[in-house]
PDB file of C-alpha atoms in Angstrom:
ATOM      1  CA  UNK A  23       2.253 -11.508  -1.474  1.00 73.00           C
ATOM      2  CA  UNK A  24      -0.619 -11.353   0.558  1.00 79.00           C
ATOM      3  CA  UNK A  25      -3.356  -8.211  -0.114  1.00 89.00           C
ATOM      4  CA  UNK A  26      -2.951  -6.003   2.749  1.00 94.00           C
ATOM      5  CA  UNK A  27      -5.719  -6.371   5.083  1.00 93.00           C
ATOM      6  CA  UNK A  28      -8.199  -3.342   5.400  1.00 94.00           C
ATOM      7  CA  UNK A  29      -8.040  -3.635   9.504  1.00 93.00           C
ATOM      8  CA  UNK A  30      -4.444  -3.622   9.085  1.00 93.00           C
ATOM      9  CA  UNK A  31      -4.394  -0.354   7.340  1.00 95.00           C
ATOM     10  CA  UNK A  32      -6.986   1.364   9.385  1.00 94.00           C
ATOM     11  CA  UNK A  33      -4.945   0.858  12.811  1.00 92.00           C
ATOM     12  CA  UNK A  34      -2.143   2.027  11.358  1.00 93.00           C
ATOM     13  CA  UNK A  35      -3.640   4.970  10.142  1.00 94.00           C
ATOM     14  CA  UNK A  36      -5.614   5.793  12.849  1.00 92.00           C
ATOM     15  CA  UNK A  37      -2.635   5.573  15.087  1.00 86.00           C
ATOM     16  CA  UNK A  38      -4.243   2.904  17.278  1.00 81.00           C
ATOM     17  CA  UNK A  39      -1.030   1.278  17.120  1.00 79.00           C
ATOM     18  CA  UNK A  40       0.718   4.173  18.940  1.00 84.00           C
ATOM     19  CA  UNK A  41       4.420   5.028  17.763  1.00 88.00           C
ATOM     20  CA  UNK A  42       5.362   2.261  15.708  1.00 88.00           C
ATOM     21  CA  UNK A  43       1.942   3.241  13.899  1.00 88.00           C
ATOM     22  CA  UNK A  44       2.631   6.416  13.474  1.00 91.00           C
ATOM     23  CA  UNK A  45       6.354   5.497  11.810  1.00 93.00           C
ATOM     24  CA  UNK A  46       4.547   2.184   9.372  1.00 94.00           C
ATOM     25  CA  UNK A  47       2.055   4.930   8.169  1.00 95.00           C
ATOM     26  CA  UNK A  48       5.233   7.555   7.323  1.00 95.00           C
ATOM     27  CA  UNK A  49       6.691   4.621   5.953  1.00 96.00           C
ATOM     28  CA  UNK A  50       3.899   3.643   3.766  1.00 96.00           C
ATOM     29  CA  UNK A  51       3.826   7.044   2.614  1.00 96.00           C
ATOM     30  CA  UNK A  52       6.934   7.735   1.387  1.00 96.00           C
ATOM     31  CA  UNK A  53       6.639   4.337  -0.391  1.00 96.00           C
ATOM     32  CA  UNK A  54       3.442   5.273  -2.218  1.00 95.00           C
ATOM     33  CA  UNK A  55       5.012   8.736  -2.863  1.00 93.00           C
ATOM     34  CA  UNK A  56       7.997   7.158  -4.417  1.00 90.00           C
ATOM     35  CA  UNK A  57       7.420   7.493  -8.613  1.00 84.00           C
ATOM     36  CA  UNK A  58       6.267   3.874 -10.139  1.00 79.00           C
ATOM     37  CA  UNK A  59       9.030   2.140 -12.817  1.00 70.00           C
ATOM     38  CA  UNK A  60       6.327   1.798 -15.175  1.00 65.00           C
ATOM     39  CA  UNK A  61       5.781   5.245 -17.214  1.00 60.00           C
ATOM     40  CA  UNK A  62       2.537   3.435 -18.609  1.00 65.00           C
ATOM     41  CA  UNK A  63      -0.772   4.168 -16.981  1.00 63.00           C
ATOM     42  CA  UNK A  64       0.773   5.320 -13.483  1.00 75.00           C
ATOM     43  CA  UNK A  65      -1.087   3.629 -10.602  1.00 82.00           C
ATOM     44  CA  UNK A  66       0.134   5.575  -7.161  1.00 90.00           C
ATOM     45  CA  UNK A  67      -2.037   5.103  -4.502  1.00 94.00           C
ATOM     46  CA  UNK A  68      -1.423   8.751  -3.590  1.00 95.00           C
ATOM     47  CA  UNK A  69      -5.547   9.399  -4.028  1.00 96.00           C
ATOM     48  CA  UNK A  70      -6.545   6.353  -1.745  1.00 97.00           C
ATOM     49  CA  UNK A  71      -3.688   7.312   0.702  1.00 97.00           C
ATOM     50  CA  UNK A  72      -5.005  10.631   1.143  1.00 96.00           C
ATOM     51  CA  UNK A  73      -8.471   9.723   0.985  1.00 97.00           C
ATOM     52  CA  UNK A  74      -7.448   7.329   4.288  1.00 97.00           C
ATOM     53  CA  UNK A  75      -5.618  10.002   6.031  1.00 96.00           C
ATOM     54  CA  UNK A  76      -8.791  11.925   6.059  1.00 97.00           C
ATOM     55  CA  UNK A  77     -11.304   9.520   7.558  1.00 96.00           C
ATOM     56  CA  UNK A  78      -8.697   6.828   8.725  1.00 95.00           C
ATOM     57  CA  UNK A  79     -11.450   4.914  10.160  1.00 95.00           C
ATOM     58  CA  UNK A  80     -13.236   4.808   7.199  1.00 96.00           C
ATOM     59  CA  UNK A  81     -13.193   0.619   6.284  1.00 96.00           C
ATOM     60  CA  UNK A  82     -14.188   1.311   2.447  1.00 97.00           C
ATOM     61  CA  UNK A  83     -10.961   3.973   1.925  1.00 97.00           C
ATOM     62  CA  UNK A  84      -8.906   1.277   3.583  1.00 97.00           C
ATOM     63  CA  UNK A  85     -10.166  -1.188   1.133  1.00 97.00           C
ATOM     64  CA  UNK A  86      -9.684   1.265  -1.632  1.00 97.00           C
ATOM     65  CA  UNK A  87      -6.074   1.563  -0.744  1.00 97.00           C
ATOM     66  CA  UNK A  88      -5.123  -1.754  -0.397  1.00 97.00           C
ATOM     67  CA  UNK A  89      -6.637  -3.140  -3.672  1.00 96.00           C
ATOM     68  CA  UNK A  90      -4.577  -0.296  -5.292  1.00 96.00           C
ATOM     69  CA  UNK A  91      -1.335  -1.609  -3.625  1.00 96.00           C
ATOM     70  CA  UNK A  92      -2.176  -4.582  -4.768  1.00 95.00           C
ATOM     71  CA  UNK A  93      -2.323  -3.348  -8.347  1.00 93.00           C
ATOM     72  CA  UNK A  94       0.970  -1.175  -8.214  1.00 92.00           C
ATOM     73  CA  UNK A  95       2.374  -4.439  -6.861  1.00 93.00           C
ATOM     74  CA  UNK A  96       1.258  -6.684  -9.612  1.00 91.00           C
ATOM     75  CA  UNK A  97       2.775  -3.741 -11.993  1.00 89.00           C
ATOM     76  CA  UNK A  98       5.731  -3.018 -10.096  1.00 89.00           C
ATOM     77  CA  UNK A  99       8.373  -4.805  -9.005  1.00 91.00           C
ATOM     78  CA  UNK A 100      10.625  -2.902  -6.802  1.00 92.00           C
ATOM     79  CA  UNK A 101       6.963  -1.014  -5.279  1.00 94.00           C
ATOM     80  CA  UNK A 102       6.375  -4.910  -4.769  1.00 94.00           C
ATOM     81  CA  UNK A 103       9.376  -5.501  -2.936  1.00 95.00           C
ATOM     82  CA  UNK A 104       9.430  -2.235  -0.728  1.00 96.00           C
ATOM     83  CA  UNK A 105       5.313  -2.984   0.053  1.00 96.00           C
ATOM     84  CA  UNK A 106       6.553  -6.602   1.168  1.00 96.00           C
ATOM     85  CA  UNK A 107       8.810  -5.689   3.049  1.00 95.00           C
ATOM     86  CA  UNK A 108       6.457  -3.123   4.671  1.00 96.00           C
ATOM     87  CA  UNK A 109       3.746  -5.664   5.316  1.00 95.00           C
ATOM     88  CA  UNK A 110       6.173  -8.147   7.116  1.00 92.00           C
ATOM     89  CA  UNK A 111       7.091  -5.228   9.438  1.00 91.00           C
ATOM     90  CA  UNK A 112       3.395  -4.383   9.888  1.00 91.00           C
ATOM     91  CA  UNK A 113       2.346  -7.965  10.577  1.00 86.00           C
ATOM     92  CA  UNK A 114       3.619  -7.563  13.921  1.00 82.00           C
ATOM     93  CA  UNK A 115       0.677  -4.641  14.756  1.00 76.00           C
ATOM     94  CA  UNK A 116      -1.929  -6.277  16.530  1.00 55.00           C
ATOM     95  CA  UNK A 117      -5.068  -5.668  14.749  1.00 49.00           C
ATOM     96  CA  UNK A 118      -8.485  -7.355  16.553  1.00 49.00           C
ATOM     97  CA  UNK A 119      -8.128 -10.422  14.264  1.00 51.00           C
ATOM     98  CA  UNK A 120      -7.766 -13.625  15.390  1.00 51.00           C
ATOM     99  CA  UNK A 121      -9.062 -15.484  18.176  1.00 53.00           C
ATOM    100  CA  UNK A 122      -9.500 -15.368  22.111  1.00 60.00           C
ATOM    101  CA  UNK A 123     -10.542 -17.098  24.595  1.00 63.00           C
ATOM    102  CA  UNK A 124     -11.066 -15.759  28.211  1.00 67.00           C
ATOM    103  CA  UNK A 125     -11.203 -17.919  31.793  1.00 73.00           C
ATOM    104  CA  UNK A 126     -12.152 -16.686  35.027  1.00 75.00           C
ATOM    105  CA  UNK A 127     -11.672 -19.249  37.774  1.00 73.00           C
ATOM    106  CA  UNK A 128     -10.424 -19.762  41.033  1.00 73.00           C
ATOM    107  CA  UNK A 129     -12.787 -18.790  43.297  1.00 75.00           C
ATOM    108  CA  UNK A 130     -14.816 -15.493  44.118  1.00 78.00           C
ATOM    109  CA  UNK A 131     -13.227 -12.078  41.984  1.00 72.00           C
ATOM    110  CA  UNK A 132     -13.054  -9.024  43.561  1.00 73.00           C
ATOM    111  CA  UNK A 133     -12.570  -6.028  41.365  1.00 70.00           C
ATOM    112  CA  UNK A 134     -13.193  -5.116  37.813  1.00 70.00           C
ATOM    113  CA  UNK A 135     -13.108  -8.147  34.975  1.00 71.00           C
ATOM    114  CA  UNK A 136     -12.148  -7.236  31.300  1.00 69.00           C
ATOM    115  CA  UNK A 137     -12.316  -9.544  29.121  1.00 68.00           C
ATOM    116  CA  UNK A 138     -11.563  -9.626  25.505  1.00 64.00           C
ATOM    117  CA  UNK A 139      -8.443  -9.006  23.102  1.00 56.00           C
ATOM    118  CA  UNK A 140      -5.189  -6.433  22.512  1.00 56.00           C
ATOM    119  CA  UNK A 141      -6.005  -3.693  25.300  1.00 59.00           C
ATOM    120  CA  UNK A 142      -3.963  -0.867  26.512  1.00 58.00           C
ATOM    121  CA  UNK A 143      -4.237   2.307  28.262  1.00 62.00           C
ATOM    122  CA  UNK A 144      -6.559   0.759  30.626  1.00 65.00           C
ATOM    123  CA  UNK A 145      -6.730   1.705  34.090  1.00 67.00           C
ATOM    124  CA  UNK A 146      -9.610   1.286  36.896  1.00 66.00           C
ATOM    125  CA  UNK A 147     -10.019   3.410  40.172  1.00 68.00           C
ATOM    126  CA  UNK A 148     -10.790   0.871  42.855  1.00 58.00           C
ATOM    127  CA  UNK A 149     -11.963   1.924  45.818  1.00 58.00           C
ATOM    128  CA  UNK A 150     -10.481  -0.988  47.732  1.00 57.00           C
ATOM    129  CA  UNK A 151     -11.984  -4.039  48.680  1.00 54.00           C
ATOM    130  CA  UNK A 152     -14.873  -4.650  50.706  1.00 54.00           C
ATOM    131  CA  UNK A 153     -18.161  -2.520  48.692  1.00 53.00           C
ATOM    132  CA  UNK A 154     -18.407   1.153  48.073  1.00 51.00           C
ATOM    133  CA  UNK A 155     -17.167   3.312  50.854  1.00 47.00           C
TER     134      UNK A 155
END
């Protein structure tokens, strides 16, 4: 399995990935909440979880909680299979990685141009066409 990414788990906890955020993070949770098979040195993720939730755009907790994952996974095989089948669904989040390229062309623009990656929420009060009024 891949190591879940750090961006990945900082827009999902930050909610930046609106409702189906908000229901991978609850879903995450209850996985890390669930008790490990092994009775030997119990790795959780419950403290790096936690830690997250608190400053969930904090890039070092993320980090924190996904090398922990990774070593539940490595110790667990049914946390491995529920955190797989987790990441697949998550995969689908965008997340600012990857690339983009942007093209304006045709002519003369009039209005606002935004270029860049994954927006939403965006909206832009024009005053019509034709210079300020």
């Amino acid at each position: 399995m891949d190591a879940i990414s750090a961006d990945l788990l900082v827009t999902v906890a930050t909610g930046a990935a609106g409702e189906a955020g908000r229901q991978l993070w609850a879903a995450l949770s209850g996985l890390v909440r669930r008790r490990p098979a092994a009775a030997e040195e119990p790795v959780t993720g419950e403290v790096e979880l936690a830690s997250l939730a608190e400053a969930p755009h904090d890039v070092a907790r993320a980090r924190a909680l996904s090398d922990v994952l990774a070593l539940r996974a490595e110790r667990d095989p049914l946390f491995l299979a529920g955190l797989t089948r987790w990441h697949e669904q998550a995969r689908t989040l965008e997340t600012g990685q990857g690339d983009t390229s942007n093209t304006i062309s045709g002519g003369t623009q009039n209005g606002p141009v935004l270029q860049g990656r994954d927006f939403s929420g965006i909206t832009f009060n024009d005053p019509g066409q034709g210079g300020a009024r």
